């Protein structure tokens, strides 16, 4: 079955540490996204990538970094510069042509900073 | 600036008690409006896309409608398994990604 796989599902981090969240898709989608979800907040866009080796900042990119070396993979690094990293992180993908906008989501990764 | 506002924030219904969730939006141009369902600790699951005012879509007990300023998600005779958070999102002409509202948390009790 095609889908999006995020790992790990739960992650604990000490302050000052960088962590990387994995996102892999086998849907052959061109575009991939990272969203952050906090209690009582809507999903907020961190980064997105329309094509391999290219990505754009979303609304809350500060303290995060991404790479897109392969079409299937879009890992997110939460750096020590992110002041409030505890959140639920969602990876998603869409077909790019046509860009219907319909997002397919992974199951999420919950990051807790101790 | 594009805005998506969902109301109410939370809704509690008795099983069989029909109701509607609202999503009002402000966007310079709309490519599509999306409804998603999200269960606790899970990723959102796609429900509907609406593209133009007057459009309606149905799936089981859910029916989504769209006007030029808002969308409604009507839930007819809900069951406890309909309990979830329902997210609304707009796909603006000027942007690439979806803009989400904060969601409505629905609880259906037996």
mmCIF file of C-alpha atoms in Angstrom:
data_model
loop_
_atom_site.group_PDB
_atom_site.id
_atom_site.type_symbol
_atom_site.label_atom_id
_atom_site.label_comp_id
_atom_site.label_asym_id
_atom_site.label_seq_id
_atom_site.Cartn_x
_atom_site.Cartn_y
_atom_site.Cartn_z
ATOM 1 C CA UNK A 1 0.000 0.000 0.000
ATOM 2 C CA UNK A 2 1.198 3.494 -0.839
ATOM 3 C CA UNK A 3 1.525 6.012 1.908
ATOM 4 C CA UNK A 4 3.670 8.277 4.032
ATOM 5 C CA UNK A 5 5.804 6.887 6.827
ATOM 6 C CA UNK A 6 7.020 9.114 9.639
ATOM 7 C CA UNK A 7 9.503 8.048 12.269
ATOM 8 C CA UNK A 8 9.959 8.000 15.132
ATOM 9 C CA UNK A 9 6.385 8.265 16.422
ATOM 10 C CA UNK A 10 7.591 9.587 19.779
ATOM 11 C CA UNK A 11 10.847 11.375 20.463
ATOM 12 C CA UNK A 12 12.295 12.943 23.571
ATOM 13 C CA UNK A 13 15.074 15.482 23.402
ATOM 14 C CA UNK A 14 17.158 17.368 25.875
ATOM 15 C CA UNK A 15 17.451 21.104 25.459
ATOM 16 C CA UNK A 16 20.291 22.066 23.179
ATOM 17 C CA UNK A 17 20.142 18.918 21.047
ATOM 18 C CA UNK A 18 19.286 18.740 17.376
ATOM 19 C CA UNK A 19 16.890 16.001 16.277
ATOM 20 C CA UNK A 20 15.879 14.765 12.850
ATOM 21 C CA UNK A 21 12.401 13.515 11.981
ATOM 22 C CA UNK A 22 12.108 11.135 9.063
ATOM 23 C CA UNK A 23 9.449 11.278 6.345
ATOM 24 C CA UNK A 24 9.307 8.789 3.470
ATOM 25 C CA UNK A 25 6.580 8.457 0.817
ATOM 26 C CA UNK A 26 5.988 5.852 -1.876
ATOM 27 C CA UNK A 27 3.129 7.675 -3.574
ATOM 28 C CA UNK A 28 5.368 9.080 -6.305
ATOM 29 C CA UNK A 29 4.267 12.572 -5.264
ATOM 30 C CA UNK A 30 6.370 15.531 -6.275
ATOM 31 C CA UNK A 31 5.578 17.920 -3.425
ATOM 32 C CA UNK A 32 6.197 17.329 0.267
ATOM 33 C CA UNK A 33 5.417 19.415 3.340
ATOM 34 C CA UNK A 34 6.103 19.696 7.045
ATOM 35 C CA UNK A 35 3.452 21.085 9.371
ATOM 36 C CA UNK A 36 3.549 21.688 13.104
ATOM 37 C CA UNK A 37 0.453 21.228 15.292
ATOM 38 C CA UNK A 38 0.086 22.589 18.817
ATOM 39 C CA UNK A 39 -2.944 22.158 21.113
ATOM 40 C CA UNK A 40 -5.653 24.633 20.174
ATOM 41 C CA UNK A 41 -3.747 25.741 17.084
ATOM 42 C CA UNK A 42 -4.226 24.994 13.451
ATOM 43 C CA UNK A 43 -1.580 23.269 11.398
ATOM 44 C CA UNK A 44 1.245 25.688 10.627
ATOM 45 C CA UNK A 45 3.525 25.245 7.634
ATOM 46 C CA UNK A 46 7.238 24.879 8.389
ATOM 47 C CA UNK A 47 8.782 24.013 5.009
ATOM 48 C CA UNK A 48 7.685 22.620 1.693
ATOM 49 C CA UNK A 49 9.410 21.204 -1.359
ATOM 50 C CA UNK A 50 7.995 21.037 -4.871
ATOM 51 C CA UNK A 51 10.890 19.171 -6.398
ATOM 52 C CA UNK A 52 14.111 17.396 -5.513
ATOM 53 C CA UNK A 53 16.942 19.688 -4.337
ATOM 54 C CA UNK A 54 14.567 22.620 -3.882
ATOM 55 C CA UNK A 55 12.533 23.761 -0.883
ATOM 56 C CA UNK A 56 10.869 26.888 0.456
ATOM 57 C CA UNK A 57 10.269 28.295 3.923
ATOM 58 C CA UNK A 58 6.777 28.271 5.287
ATOM 59 C CA UNK A 59 5.295 30.492 7.967
ATOM 60 C CA UNK A 60 7.382 29.228 10.896
ATOM 61 C CA UNK A 61 10.718 28.038 9.439
ATOM 62 C CA UNK A 62 12.983 29.588 12.083
ATOM 63 C CA UNK A 63 14.872 26.942 14.039
ATOM 64 C CA UNK A 64 14.169 24.196 11.485
ATOM 65 C CA UNK A 65 16.036 22.836 8.469
ATOM 66 C CA UNK A 66 15.166 20.358 5.716
ATOM 67 C CA UNK A 67 16.721 18.582 2.768
ATOM 68 C CA UNK A 68 15.247 16.978 -0.350
ATOM 69 C CA UNK A 69 17.926 14.779 -1.884
ATOM 70 C CA UNK A 70 15.466 12.130 -3.070
ATOM 71 C CA UNK A 71 11.885 12.386 -4.293
ATOM 72 C CA UNK A 72 10.737 9.913 -1.645
ATOM 73 C CA UNK A 73 12.353 11.546 1.367
ATOM 74 C CA UNK A 74 11.963 14.897 3.150
ATOM 75 C CA UNK A 75 13.613 14.847 6.598
ATOM 76 C CA UNK A 76 13.098 17.683 9.077
ATOM 77 C CA UNK A 77 15.775 18.732 11.573
ATOM 78 C CA UNK A 78 14.653 20.569 14.669
ATOM 79 C CA UNK A 79 17.671 22.548 15.764
ATOM 80 C CA UNK A 80 18.615 23.903 19.161
ATOM 81 C CA UNK A 81 17.663 27.341 17.832
ATOM 82 C CA UNK A 82 13.983 26.382 17.902
ATOM 83 C CA UNK A 83 12.791 27.955 21.141
ATOM 84 C CA UNK A 84 9.675 25.903 21.699
ATOM 85 C CA UNK A 85 10.067 22.611 19.835
ATOM 86 C CA UNK A 86 7.611 20.460 21.810
ATOM 87 C CA UNK A 87 4.818 19.746 19.329
ATOM 88 C CA UNK A 88 3.194 17.226 17.007
ATOM 89 C CA UNK A 89 4.883 17.225 13.588
ATOM 90 C CA UNK A 90 3.074 16.140 10.452
ATOM 91 C CA UNK A 91 4.580 15.334 7.081
ATOM 92 C CA UNK A 92 2.405 15.424 3.966
ATOM 93 C CA UNK A 93 2.639 15.122 0.202
ATOM 94 C CA UNK A 94 0.634 16.079 -2.867
ATOM 95 C CA UNK A 95 0.662 15.422 -6.558
ATOM 96 C CA UNK A 96 2.183 18.411 -8.268
ATOM 97 C CA UNK A 97 0.619 18.096 -11.690
ATOM 98 C CA UNK A 98 -2.165 18.890 -11.382
ATOM 99 C CA UNK A 99 -1.773 20.541 -8.005
ATOM 100 C CA UNK A 100 -5.162 19.789 -6.549
ATOM 101 C CA UNK A 101 -3.937 20.793 -3.109
ATOM 102 C CA UNK A 102 -5.141 17.543 -1.537
ATOM 103 C CA UNK A 103 -2.662 16.608 1.161
ATOM 104 C CA UNK A 104 -1.888 13.040 2.141
ATOM 105 C CA UNK A 105 -0.590 12.933 5.712
ATOM 106 C CA UNK A 106 1.641 10.642 7.683
ATOM 107 C CA UNK A 107 0.778 9.506 11.205
ATOM 108 C CA UNK A 108 2.864 12.213 12.829
ATOM 109 C CA UNK A 109 5.821 12.442 15.174
ATOM 110 C CA UNK A 110 5.428 13.796 18.690
ATOM 111 C CA UNK A 111 8.520 15.591 19.953
ATOM 112 C CA UNK A 112 8.913 16.400 23.633
ATOM 113 C CA UNK A 113 11.765 18.504 24.968
ATOM 114 C CA UNK A 114 12.747 17.613 28.507
ATOM 115 C CA UNK B 1 -3.967 38.000 4.518
ATOM 116 C CA UNK B 2 -5.687 34.644 4.120
ATOM 117 C CA UNK B 3 -7.682 33.584 7.184
ATOM 118 C CA UNK B 4 -9.643 30.489 8.114
ATOM 119 C CA UNK B 5 -11.904 30.522 11.182
ATOM 120 C CA UNK B 6 -13.734 27.484 12.445
ATOM 121 C CA UNK B 7 -16.628 27.448 14.897
ATOM 122 C CA UNK B 8 -17.481 26.214 17.366
ATOM 123 C CA UNK B 9 -14.129 25.197 18.883
ATOM 124 C CA UNK B 10 -15.809 22.231 20.540
ATOM 125 C CA UNK B 11 -19.172 20.560 20.117
ATOM 126 C CA UNK B 12 -20.825 17.841 22.137
ATOM 127 C CA UNK B 13 -23.778 15.975 20.614
ATOM 128 C CA UNK B 14 -25.987 13.137 21.645
ATOM 129 C CA UNK B 15 -26.031 10.219 19.263
ATOM 130 C CA UNK B 16 -28.575 10.998 16.539
ATOM 131 C CA UNK B 17 -28.537 14.767 17.190
ATOM 132 C CA UNK B 18 -27.742 16.460 13.874
ATOM 133 C CA UNK B 19 -25.684 19.658 13.723
ATOM 134 C CA UNK B 20 -23.330 21.726 11.562
ATOM 135 C CA UNK B 21 -19.745 22.913 11.808
ATOM 136 C CA UNK B 22 -18.779 26.221 10.274
ATOM 137 C CA UNK B 23 -15.657 27.319 8.404
ATOM 138 C CA UNK B 24 -15.490 30.963 7.374
ATOM 139 C CA UNK B 25 -12.633 32.105 5.189
ATOM 140 C CA UNK B 26 -11.019 35.205 3.771
ATOM 141 C CA UNK B 27 -8.845 34.603 0.755
ATOM 142 C CA UNK B 28 -7.903 36.653 -2.272
ATOM 143 C CA UNK B 29 -8.832 33.820 -4.585
ATOM 144 C CA UNK B 30 -9.915 30.282 -3.790
ATOM 145 C CA UNK B 31 -8.597 27.241 -5.597
ATOM 146 C CA UNK B 32 -10.277 24.834 -3.233
ATOM 147 C CA UNK B 33 -11.631 24.312 0.272
ATOM 148 C CA UNK B 34 -10.806 21.105 2.096
ATOM 149 C CA UNK B 35 -12.282 19.221 5.034
ATOM 150 C CA UNK B 36 -10.211 16.730 6.992
ATOM 151 C CA UNK B 37 -10.962 14.488 9.948
ATOM 152 C CA UNK B 38 -8.280 13.964 12.602
ATOM 153 C CA UNK B 39 -8.373 11.334 15.337
ATOM 154 C CA UNK B 40 -6.260 11.883 18.491
ATOM 155 C CA UNK B 41 -2.577 11.220 17.881
ATOM 156 C CA UNK B 42 -3.102 10.570 14.172
ATOM 157 C CA UNK B 43 -2.552 12.430 10.931
ATOM 158 C CA UNK B 44 -5.530 14.150 9.276
ATOM 159 C CA UNK B 45 -7.628 12.093 6.886
ATOM 160 C CA UNK B 46 -9.073 13.703 3.759
ATOM 161 C CA UNK B 47 -12.851 14.024 3.569
ATOM 162 C CA UNK B 48 -13.888 16.519 0.863
ATOM 163 C CA UNK B 49 -12.713 19.162 -1.573
ATOM 164 C CA UNK B 50 -15.078 21.921 -2.727
ATOM 165 C CA UNK B 51 -14.126 24.226 -5.560
ATOM 166 C CA UNK B 52 -16.981 26.643 -6.224
ATOM 167 C CA UNK B 53 -19.897 28.279 -4.431
ATOM 168 C CA UNK B 54 -22.983 26.122 -4.465
ATOM 169 C CA UNK B 55 -21.055 22.879 -4.599
ATOM 170 C CA UNK B 56 -22.037 20.090 -2.205
ATOM 171 C CA UNK B 57 -20.456 16.721 -1.424
ATOM 172 C CA UNK B 58 -21.645 13.861 0.749
ATOM 173 C CA UNK B 59 -20.075 10.879 2.421
ATOM 174 C CA UNK B 60 -22.125 8.693 4.738
ATOM 175 C CA UNK B 61 -23.462 10.986 7.497
ATOM 176 C CA UNK B 62 -21.393 13.996 6.382
ATOM 177 C CA UNK B 63 -22.318 16.659 3.875
ATOM 178 C CA UNK B 64 -20.123 19.630 2.991
ATOM 179 C CA UNK B 65 -21.393 22.815 1.354
ATOM 180 C CA UNK B 66 -19.646 25.941 0.106
ATOM 181 C CA UNK B 67 -20.579 29.601 -0.312
ATOM 182 C CA UNK B 68 -18.355 32.514 -1.288
ATOM 183 C CA UNK B 69 -17.462 33.195 2.345
ATOM 184 C CA UNK B 70 -17.970 29.990 4.289
ATOM 185 C CA UNK B 71 -18.373 26.259 4.273
ATOM 186 C CA UNK B 72 -20.515 24.032 6.438
ATOM 187 C CA UNK B 73 -19.978 20.438 7.415
ATOM 188 C CA UNK B 74 -23.387 18.992 8.234
ATOM 189 C CA UNK B 75 -23.485 15.861 10.372
ATOM 190 C CA UNK B 76 -26.737 13.938 10.188
ATOM 191 C CA UNK B 77 -27.652 11.497 12.969
ATOM 192 C CA UNK B 78 -24.075 11.243 14.253
ATOM 193 C CA UNK B 79 -22.673 8.151 15.920
ATOM 194 C CA UNK B 80 -19.955 7.944 18.607
ATOM 195 C CA UNK B 81 -17.446 6.890 15.931
ATOM 196 C CA UNK B 82 -17.865 10.326 14.331
ATOM 197 C CA UNK B 83 -16.078 11.830 17.343
ATOM 198 C CA UNK B 84 -12.917 13.536 16.081
ATOM 199 C CA UNK B 85 -11.470 16.924 15.285
ATOM 200 C CA UNK B 86 -12.633 18.297 11.954
ATOM 201 C CA UNK B 87 -10.215 20.590 10.140
ATOM 202 C CA UNK B 88 -11.007 23.063 7.391
ATOM 203 C CA UNK B 89 -8.330 24.362 5.018
ATOM 204 C CA UNK B 90 -8.217 26.667 2.014
ATOM 205 C CA UNK B 91 -5.965 26.440 -1.003
ATOM 206 C CA UNK B 92 -5.468 30.034 -2.153
ATOM 207 C CA UNK B 93 -4.759 30.953 -5.749
ATOM 208 C CA UNK B 94 -1.805 33.039 -4.594
ATOM 209 C CA UNK B 95 -0.183 30.326 -2.489
ATOM 210 C CA UNK B 96 1.123 26.817 -2.858
ATOM 211 C CA UNK B 97 0.173 25.164 0.426
ATOM 212 C CA UNK B 98 -3.060 24.789 2.378
ATOM 213 C CA UNK B 99 -3.947 27.209 5.187
ATOM 214 C CA UNK B 100 -5.695 25.475 8.061
ATOM 215 C CA UNK B 101 -8.218 26.589 10.645
ATOM 216 C CA UNK B 102 -7.849 25.541 14.288
ATOM 217 C CA UNK B 103 -10.443 22.806 13.988
ATOM 218 C CA UNK B 104 -13.671 21.814 15.719
ATOM 219 C CA UNK B 105 -13.457 19.049 18.291
ATOM 220 C CA UNK B 106 -16.608 16.926 18.061
ATOM 221 C CA UNK B 107 -17.709 14.507 20.759
ATOM 222 C CA UNK B 108 -20.740 12.295 20.147
ATOM 223 C CA UNK B 109 -22.037 10.521 23.221
ATOM 224 C CA UNK B 110 -24.225 7.385 23.220
#
